[in-house]
mmCIF file of C-alpha atoms in Angstrom:
data_model
loop_
_atom_site.group_PDB
_atom_site.id
_atom_site.type_symbol
_atom_site.label_atom_id
_atom_site.label_comp_id
_atom_site.label_asym_id
_atom_site.label_seq_id
_atom_site.Cartn_x
_atom_site.Cartn_y
_atom_site.Cartn_z
ATOM 1 C CA UNK J 1 4.458 1.595 -22.072
ATOM 2 C CA UNK J 2 4.014 -0.227 -18.704
ATOM 3 C CA UNK J 3 1.465 1.161 -16.247
ATOM 4 C CA UNK J 4 4.264 1.764 -13.639
ATOM 5 C CA UNK J 5 7.851 2.031 -14.417
ATOM 6 C CA UNK J 6 10.556 2.354 -11.959
ATOM 7 C CA UNK J 7 14.271 3.378 -13.156
ATOM 8 C CA UNK J 8 17.488 3.296 -11.066
ATOM 9 C CA UNK J 9 15.997 4.419 -7.867
ATOM 10 C CA UNK J 10 18.789 5.033 -5.423
ATOM 11 C CA UNK J 11 18.533 5.798 -1.850
ATOM 12 C CA UNK J 12 21.216 6.562 0.738
ATOM 13 C CA UNK J 13 21.145 7.322 4.446
ATOM 14 C CA UNK J 14 24.234 9.089 5.075
ATOM 15 C CA UNK J 15 27.001 6.624 4.032
ATOM 16 C CA UNK J 16 24.807 3.842 3.912
ATOM 17 C CA UNK J 17 23.710 2.480 0.567
ATOM 18 C CA UNK J 18 20.259 1.194 1.033
ATOM 19 C CA UNK J 19 18.969 1.128 -2.618
ATOM 20 C CA UNK J 20 21.529 0.956 -5.407
ATOM 21 C CA UNK J 21 19.402 1.205 -8.521
ATOM 22 C CA UNK J 22 15.994 -0.458 -8.416
ATOM 23 C CA UNK J 23 14.368 -1.103 -11.686
ATOM 24 C CA UNK J 24 11.364 -3.029 -12.859
ATOM 25 C CA UNK J 25 7.890 -2.447 -14.404
ATOM 26 C CA UNK J 26 4.153 -3.337 -13.424
ATOM 27 C CA UNK J 27 1.262 -3.591 -15.633
ATOM 28 C CA UNK J 28 -2.186 -2.243 -14.732
ATOM 29 C CA UNK J 29 -4.209 -4.833 -12.751
ATOM 30 C CA UNK J 30 -1.183 -6.897 -11.854
ATOM 31 C CA UNK J 31 0.191 -8.191 -8.357
ATOM 32 C CA UNK J 32 3.849 -8.015 -7.680
ATOM 33 C CA UNK J 33 5.260 -9.435 -4.540
ATOM 34 C CA UNK J 34 8.770 -8.355 -3.255
ATOM 35 C CA UNK J 35 10.650 -10.841 -1.269
ATOM 36 C CA UNK J 36 13.983 -11.028 0.359
ATOM 37 C CA UNK J 37 15.848 -10.933 3.556
ATOM 38 C CA UNK J 38 15.315 -8.153 6.287
ATOM 39 C CA UNK J 39 17.651 -5.164 5.677
ATOM 40 C CA UNK J 40 17.923 -5.536 1.800
ATOM 41 C CA UNK J 41 15.879 -2.542 0.968
ATOM 42 C CA UNK J 42 12.227 -3.642 0.239
ATOM 43 C CA UNK J 43 10.579 -1.325 2.846
ATOM 44 C CA UNK J 44 12.638 1.532 1.957
ATOM 45 C CA UNK J 45 11.780 1.154 -1.578
ATOM 46 C CA UNK J 46 8.106 0.864 -0.774
ATOM 47 C CA UNK J 47 8.462 4.260 1.102
ATOM 48 C CA UNK J 48 10.194 5.898 -1.715
ATOM 49 C CA UNK J 49 7.210 4.936 -3.899
ATOM 50 C CA UNK J 50 4.827 6.377 -1.670
ATOM 51 C CA UNK J 51 6.799 9.555 -1.022
ATOM 52 C CA UNK J 52 7.395 8.754 2.641
ATOM 53 C CA UNK J 53 11.080 8.818 1.905
ATOM 54 C CA UNK J 54 12.634 10.815 -1.018
ATOM 55 C CA UNK J 55 14.786 8.831 -3.382
ATOM 56 C CA UNK J 56 18.499 10.274 -4.009
ATOM 57 C CA UNK J 57 17.838 9.653 -7.982
ATOM 58 C CA UNK J 58 16.220 7.752 -10.447
ATOM 59 C CA UNK J 59 12.477 7.991 -11.892
ATOM 60 C CA UNK J 60 8.812 6.575 -11.239
ATOM 61 C CA UNK J 61 6.331 7.006 -13.895
ATOM 62 C CA UNK J 62 2.618 5.908 -13.452
ATOM 63 C CA UNK J 63 0.253 5.621 -16.245
ATOM 64 C CA UNK J 64 2.405 7.780 -18.404
ATOM 65 C CA UNK J 65 3.117 10.450 -15.920
ATOM 66 C CA UNK J 66 6.325 11.152 -14.241
ATOM 67 C CA UNK J 67 5.532 11.018 -10.394
ATOM 68 C CA UNK J 68 9.180 11.321 -9.142
ATOM 69 C CA UNK J 69 10.836 13.529 -9.443
ATOM 70 C CA UNK J 70 8.021 15.823 -9.299
ATOM 71 C CA UNK J 71 6.359 18.400 -7.242
ATOM 72 C CA UNK J 72 2.620 18.202 -6.349
ATOM 73 C CA UNK J 73 0.932 21.462 -6.603
ATOM 74 C CA UNK J 74 -2.349 22.842 -4.579
ATOM 75 C CA UNK J 75 -3.953 22.734 -8.149
ATOM 76 C CA UNK J 76 -3.983 19.010 -8.616
ATOM 77 C CA UNK J 77 -4.823 17.988 -5.197
ATOM 78 C CA UNK J 78 -8.294 16.659 -6.326
ATOM 79 C CA UNK J 79 -6.498 14.197 -8.996
ATOM 80 C CA UNK J 80 -6.521 10.522 -8.124
ATOM 81 C CA UNK J 81 -3.969 9.343 -5.662
ATOM 82 C CA UNK J 82 -1.012 7.487 -7.322
ATOM 83 C CA UNK J 83 -0.129 5.212 -4.418
ATOM 84 C CA UNK J 84 -1.937 3.877 -1.329
ATOM 85 C CA UNK J 85 0.044 2.269 1.718
ATOM 86 C CA UNK J 86 -1.182 -0.209 4.068
ATOM 87 C CA UNK J 87 1.571 -0.465 7.021
ATOM 88 C CA UNK J 88 3.013 -3.302 9.196
ATOM 89 C CA UNK J 89 1.465 -1.967 12.298
ATOM 90 C CA UNK J 90 -1.790 -0.615 11.176
ATOM 91 C CA UNK J 91 -1.065 3.070 12.138
ATOM 92 C CA UNK J 92 -4.791 3.707 13.043
ATOM 93 C CA UNK J 93 -5.482 6.489 15.359
ATOM 94 C CA UNK J 94 -6.607 5.222 18.945
ATOM 95 C CA UNK J 95 -9.049 7.790 19.783
ATOM 96 C CA UNK J 96 -10.961 7.372 16.679
ATOM 97 C CA UNK J 97 -13.713 4.530 15.839
ATOM 98 C CA UNK J 98 -12.995 2.394 12.610
ATOM 99 C CA UNK J 99 -15.387 4.423 10.665
ATOM 100 C CA UNK J 100 -13.722 7.615 11.677
ATOM 101 C CA UNK J 101 -10.181 6.281 10.982
ATOM 102 C CA UNK J 102 -11.351 6.059 7.414
ATOM 103 C CA UNK J 103 -13.280 9.112 7.114
ATOM 104 C CA UNK J 104 -10.456 11.207 8.479
ATOM 105 C CA UNK J 105 -8.174 11.266 5.562
ATOM 106 C CA UNK J 106 -10.852 11.837 2.955
ATOM 107 C CA UNK J 107 -12.144 14.732 4.968
ATOM 108 C CA UNK J 108 -8.755 16.219 5.353
ATOM 109 C CA UNK J 109 -8.239 15.869 1.495
ATOM 110 C CA UNK J 110 -11.500 17.419 0.627
ATOM 111 C CA UNK J 111 -11.081 20.080 3.238
ATOM 112 C CA UNK J 112 -7.829 21.114 1.506
ATOM 113 C CA UNK J 113 -9.451 20.862 -2.052
ATOM 114 C CA UNK J 114 -12.233 23.304 -1.061
ATOM 115 C CA UNK J 115 -9.664 25.729 0.651
ATOM 116 C CA UNK J 116 -7.528 25.771 -2.439
ATOM 117 C CA UNK J 117 -10.833 26.786 -4.544
ATOM 118 C CA UNK J 118 -11.122 29.502 -2.321
ATOM 119 C CA UNK J 119 -14.835 28.757 -1.841
ATOM 120 C CA UNK J 120 -16.868 31.426 0.478
ATOM 121 C CA UNK J 121 -17.335 30.833 4.166
ATOM 122 C CA UNK J 122 -21.087 29.734 4.069
ATOM 123 C CA UNK J 123 -20.550 27.771 0.902
ATOM 124 C CA UNK J 124 -17.565 26.281 2.073
ATOM 125 C CA UNK J 125 -19.553 25.012 5.237
ATOM 126 C CA UNK J 126 -22.580 23.793 3.295
ATOM 127 C CA UNK J 127 -20.416 21.932 0.659
ATOM 128 C CA UNK J 128 -17.997 20.536 3.379
ATOM 129 C CA UNK J 129 -21.080 19.068 5.419
ATOM 130 C CA UNK J 130 -22.330 17.323 2.299
ATOM 131 C CA UNK J 131 -18.674 16.044 1.570
ATOM 132 C CA UNK J 132 -18.580 14.420 5.119
ATOM 133 C CA UNK J 133 -21.803 12.698 4.780
ATOM 134 C CA UNK J 134 -20.751 11.294 1.385
ATOM 135 C CA UNK J 135 -17.496 10.358 2.701
ATOM 136 C CA UNK J 136 -19.035 8.642 5.844
ATOM 137 C CA UNK J 137 -21.148 6.470 3.405
ATOM 138 C CA UNK J 138 -18.229 5.530 1.323
ATOM 139 C CA UNK J 139 -16.421 4.382 4.454
ATOM 140 C CA UNK J 140 -19.348 2.173 5.566
ATOM 141 C CA UNK J 141 -19.392 0.639 2.387
ATOM 142 C CA UNK J 142 -15.668 -0.218 2.652
ATOM 143 C CA UNK J 143 -16.121 -1.669 6.004
ATOM 144 C CA UNK J 144 -18.679 -4.052 4.755
ATOM 145 C CA UNK J 145 -16.303 -4.734 1.765
ATOM 146 C CA UNK J 146 -13.464 -6.020 4.303
ATOM 147 C CA UNK J 147 -15.975 -7.845 6.456
ATOM 148 C CA UNK J 148 -16.277 -5.349 9.251
ATOM 149 C CA UNK J 149 -19.909 -3.996 9.142
ATOM 150 C CA UNK J 150 -20.445 -5.153 12.668
ATOM 151 C CA UNK J 151 -17.404 -3.044 13.930
ATOM 152 C CA UNK J 152 -17.722 0.365 12.354
ATOM 153 C CA UNK J 153 -18.061 2.078 15.777
ATOM 154 C CA UNK J 154 -15.307 -0.033 17.601
ATOM 155 C CA UNK J 155 -11.911 1.638 18.648
ATOM 156 C CA UNK J 156 -8.835 -0.016 17.564
ATOM 157 C CA UNK J 157 -8.111 -1.405 21.214
ATOM 158 C CA UNK J 158 -11.602 -3.136 20.737
ATOM 159 C CA UNK J 159 -10.300 -4.864 17.693
ATOM 160 C CA UNK J 160 -8.114 -7.880 16.825
ATOM 161 C CA UNK J 161 -4.899 -7.532 15.033
ATOM 162 C CA UNK J 162 -6.597 -8.832 11.728
ATOM 163 C CA UNK J 163 -9.507 -6.502 12.143
ATOM 164 C CA UNK J 164 -7.245 -3.439 12.504
ATOM 165 C CA UNK J 165 -5.354 -4.366 9.357
ATOM 166 C CA UNK J 166 -8.655 -4.757 7.572
ATOM 167 C CA UNK J 167 -9.667 -1.124 8.824
ATOM 168 C CA UNK J 168 -6.167 -0.098 7.465
ATOM 169 C CA UNK J 169 -6.766 -1.473 4.215
ATOM 170 C CA UNK J 170 -10.343 0.016 4.011
ATOM 171 C CA UNK J 171 -8.677 3.421 4.649
ATOM 172 C CA UNK J 172 -6.084 3.136 1.812
ATOM 173 C CA UNK J 173 -8.797 2.176 -0.491
ATOM 174 C CA UNK J 174 -10.940 5.110 0.463
ATOM 175 C CA UNK J 175 -8.517 7.479 -1.397
ATOM 176 C CA UNK J 176 -8.808 5.256 -4.425
ATOM 177 C CA UNK J 177 -5.059 4.885 -5.265
ATOM 178 C CA UNK J 178 -3.865 3.620 -8.421
ATOM 179 C CA UNK J 179 -1.526 1.417 -6.972
ATOM 180 C CA UNK J 180 -2.070 -0.045 -3.460
ATOM 181 C CA UNK J 181 1.152 -1.115 -1.434
ATOM 182 C CA UNK J 182 1.346 -3.194 1.423
ATOM 183 C CA UNK J 183 4.525 -3.401 3.764
ATOM 184 C CA UNK J 184 4.352 -6.894 5.227
ATOM 185 C CA UNK J 185 0.853 -6.763 5.934
ATOM 186 C CA UNK J 186 0.543 -10.011 8.104
ATOM 187 C CA UNK J 187 4.152 -9.452 10.100
ATOM 188 C CA UNK J 188 2.248 -7.877 13.359
ATOM 189 C CA UNK J 189 -0.420 -10.726 13.246
ATOM 190 C CA UNK J 190 -0.850 -13.967 15.149
ATOM 191 C CA UNK J 191 -0.561 -16.859 12.591
ATOM 192 C CA UNK J 192 -4.589 -17.457 13.245
ATOM 193 C CA UNK J 193 -5.323 -13.831 12.189
ATOM 194 C CA UNK J 194 -3.145 -13.815 9.029
ATOM 195 C CA UNK J 195 -5.735 -15.762 6.757
ATOM 196 C CA UNK J 196 -8.445 -13.103 7.167
ATOM 197 C CA UNK J 197 -6.277 -10.276 5.909
ATOM 198 C CA UNK J 198 -4.830 -12.441 3.205
ATOM 199 C CA UNK J 199 -8.333 -13.362 1.996
ATOM 200 C CA UNK J 200 -9.182 -9.641 1.625
ATOM 201 C CA UNK J 201 -6.299 -9.238 -0.470
ATOM 202 C CA UNK J 202 -6.954 -12.151 -2.765
ATOM 203 C CA UNK J 203 -10.377 -10.440 -3.222
ATOM 204 C CA UNK J 204 -8.771 -7.178 -3.898
ATOM 205 C CA UNK J 205 -6.669 -9.229 -6.725
ATOM 206 C CA UNK J 206 -9.867 -10.433 -8.058
ATOM 207 C CA UNK J 207 -11.234 -6.962 -8.482
ATOM 208 C CA UNK J 208 -8.199 -6.267 -10.760
ATOM 209 C CA UNK J 209 -6.382 -4.021 -8.247
ATOM 210 C CA UNK J 210 -2.727 -3.306 -9.169
ATOM 211 C CA UNK J 211 -0.708 -3.962 -5.923
ATOM 212 C CA UNK J 212 2.743 -4.399 -4.695
ATOM 213 C CA UNK J 213 3.339 -6.242 -1.792
ATOM 214 C CA UNK J 214 6.415 -6.713 0.543
ATOM 215 C CA UNK J 215 5.874 -10.224 2.039
ATOM 216 C CA UNK J 216 7.452 -12.997 4.003
ATOM 217 C CA UNK J 217 4.599 -15.116 3.248
ATOM 218 C CA UNK J 218 6.131 -17.261 0.322
ATOM 219 C CA UNK J 219 2.890 -19.438 -0.055
ATOM 220 C CA UNK J 220 0.841 -16.289 -0.646
ATOM 221 C CA UNK J 221 3.427 -14.609 -2.870
ATOM 222 C CA UNK J 222 3.324 -18.030 -4.911
ATOM 223 C CA UNK J 223 -0.610 -18.208 -5.156
ATOM 224 C CA UNK J 224 -1.424 -14.481 -5.571
ATOM 225 C CA UNK J 225 1.205 -12.772 -7.500
ATOM 226 C CA UNK J 226 1.497 -12.364 -11.220
ATOM 227 C CA UNK J 227 5.275 -11.708 -10.685
ATOM 228 C CA UNK J 228 7.636 -11.598 -7.856
ATOM 229 C CA UNK J 229 10.830 -9.694 -7.333
ATOM 230 C CA UNK J 230 13.596 -10.819 -5.291
ATOM 231 C CA UNK J 231 15.728 -8.066 -3.763
ATOM 232 C CA UNK J 232 19.111 -8.428 -2.425
ATOM 233 C CA UNK J 233 21.747 -5.878 -1.356
ATOM 234 C CA UNK J 234 19.612 -2.994 -2.516
ATOM 235 C CA UNK J 235 18.888 -4.015 -6.004
ATOM 236 C CA UNK J 236 16.370 -6.485 -8.038
ATOM 237 C CA UNK J 237 18.520 -9.637 -7.955
ATOM 238 C CA UNK J 238 15.899 -11.551 -9.829
ATOM 239 C CA UNK J 239 12.129 -11.080 -11.096
ATOM 240 C CA UNK J 240 9.819 -13.516 -12.718
ATOM 241 C CA UNK J 241 6.508 -15.321 -12.503
ATOM 242 C CA UNK J 242 6.043 -17.210 -9.330
ATOM 243 C CA UNK J 243 6.260 -20.761 -10.747
ATOM 244 C CA UNK J 244 9.702 -19.987 -12.576
ATOM 245 C CA UNK J 245 11.279 -17.829 -9.600
ATOM 246 C CA UNK J 246 10.308 -20.349 -6.620
ATOM 247 C CA UNK J 247 10.935 -23.641 -8.643
ATOM 248 C CA UNK J 248 13.971 -22.881 -11.103
ATOM 249 C CA UNK J 249 15.667 -19.818 -9.537
ATOM 250 C CA UNK J 250 18.662 -18.456 -11.623
ATOM 251 C CA UNK J 251 20.326 -16.277 -9.012
ATOM 252 C CA UNK J 252 22.754 -18.030 -6.604
ATOM 253 C CA UNK J 253 21.495 -15.448 -3.805
ATOM 254 C CA UNK J 254 17.845 -16.669 -4.343
ATOM 255 C CA UNK J 255 18.773 -20.067 -4.285
ATOM 256 C CA UNK J 256 20.414 -19.684 -0.956
ATOM 257 C CA UNK J 257 17.442 -17.560 0.386
ATOM 258 C CA UNK J 258 14.956 -20.197 -0.617
ATOM 259 C CA UNK J 259 17.192 -23.022 0.898
ATOM 260 C CA UNK J 260 17.343 -21.097 4.272
ATOM 261 C CA UNK J 261 13.458 -20.755 4.154
ATOM 262 C CA UNK J 262 13.276 -24.593 3.806
ATOM 263 C CA UNK J 263 15.598 -25.440 6.284
ATOM 264 C CA UNK J 264 13.655 -23.092 8.824
ATOM 265 C CA UNK J 265 10.296 -24.844 7.874
ATOM 266 C CA UNK J 266 11.865 -28.421 8.474
ATOM 267 C CA UNK J 267 13.078 -27.434 12.024
#
């Protein structure tokens, strides 16, 4: 059984059919890039994986456990996070430093876990203070991991776009997701800042992270991905290894997509 199995995911917005039955599998430690023209359901699919949108039908299974359809109960809040999400536009809180942006999610999770365990007040306060110190140390280590050891106390307005995206990556890693998802992680960046973010993602691949990346960076998809999905009209039109998919596409829609890209690059 594959680490991730996606079967017949359907999502409609009113009368608009966005996802018409998405199917694929992903092995643990693999990097899967999703490419395709805008408006073909890539981001909607990623949001369905992360629970930010609710699919109308289909199943999502991770490590043998059905995560959709499913209801997450209070008893399993302390189980590992299934999916982590890195957004296009960072989604950092402007009033918090880089360090605080990372600890906030961890502290909120651990607060809910302690509450669910009905720990008595003074013991709750003691444990929660210890947890916050531990989470702060984890956040520091993650910021060092993404090359921002000298920016821990800076606010988002004091950081470049690439630095903000690296903070967002560290924040996603802090919750230790089984699968890390990126929604066009470089689309909001100036070209000169794209490289620093892609370098971090490459290093995560070297660490064996399981990742799904929606991207318009074709060179990056070729060099980093184990497999590439081409989505068109709300379905997986073609899937394969990068060399096969880019050099010998089978789908006429994929051929047209790649041809358009080549024409734009030659302008």
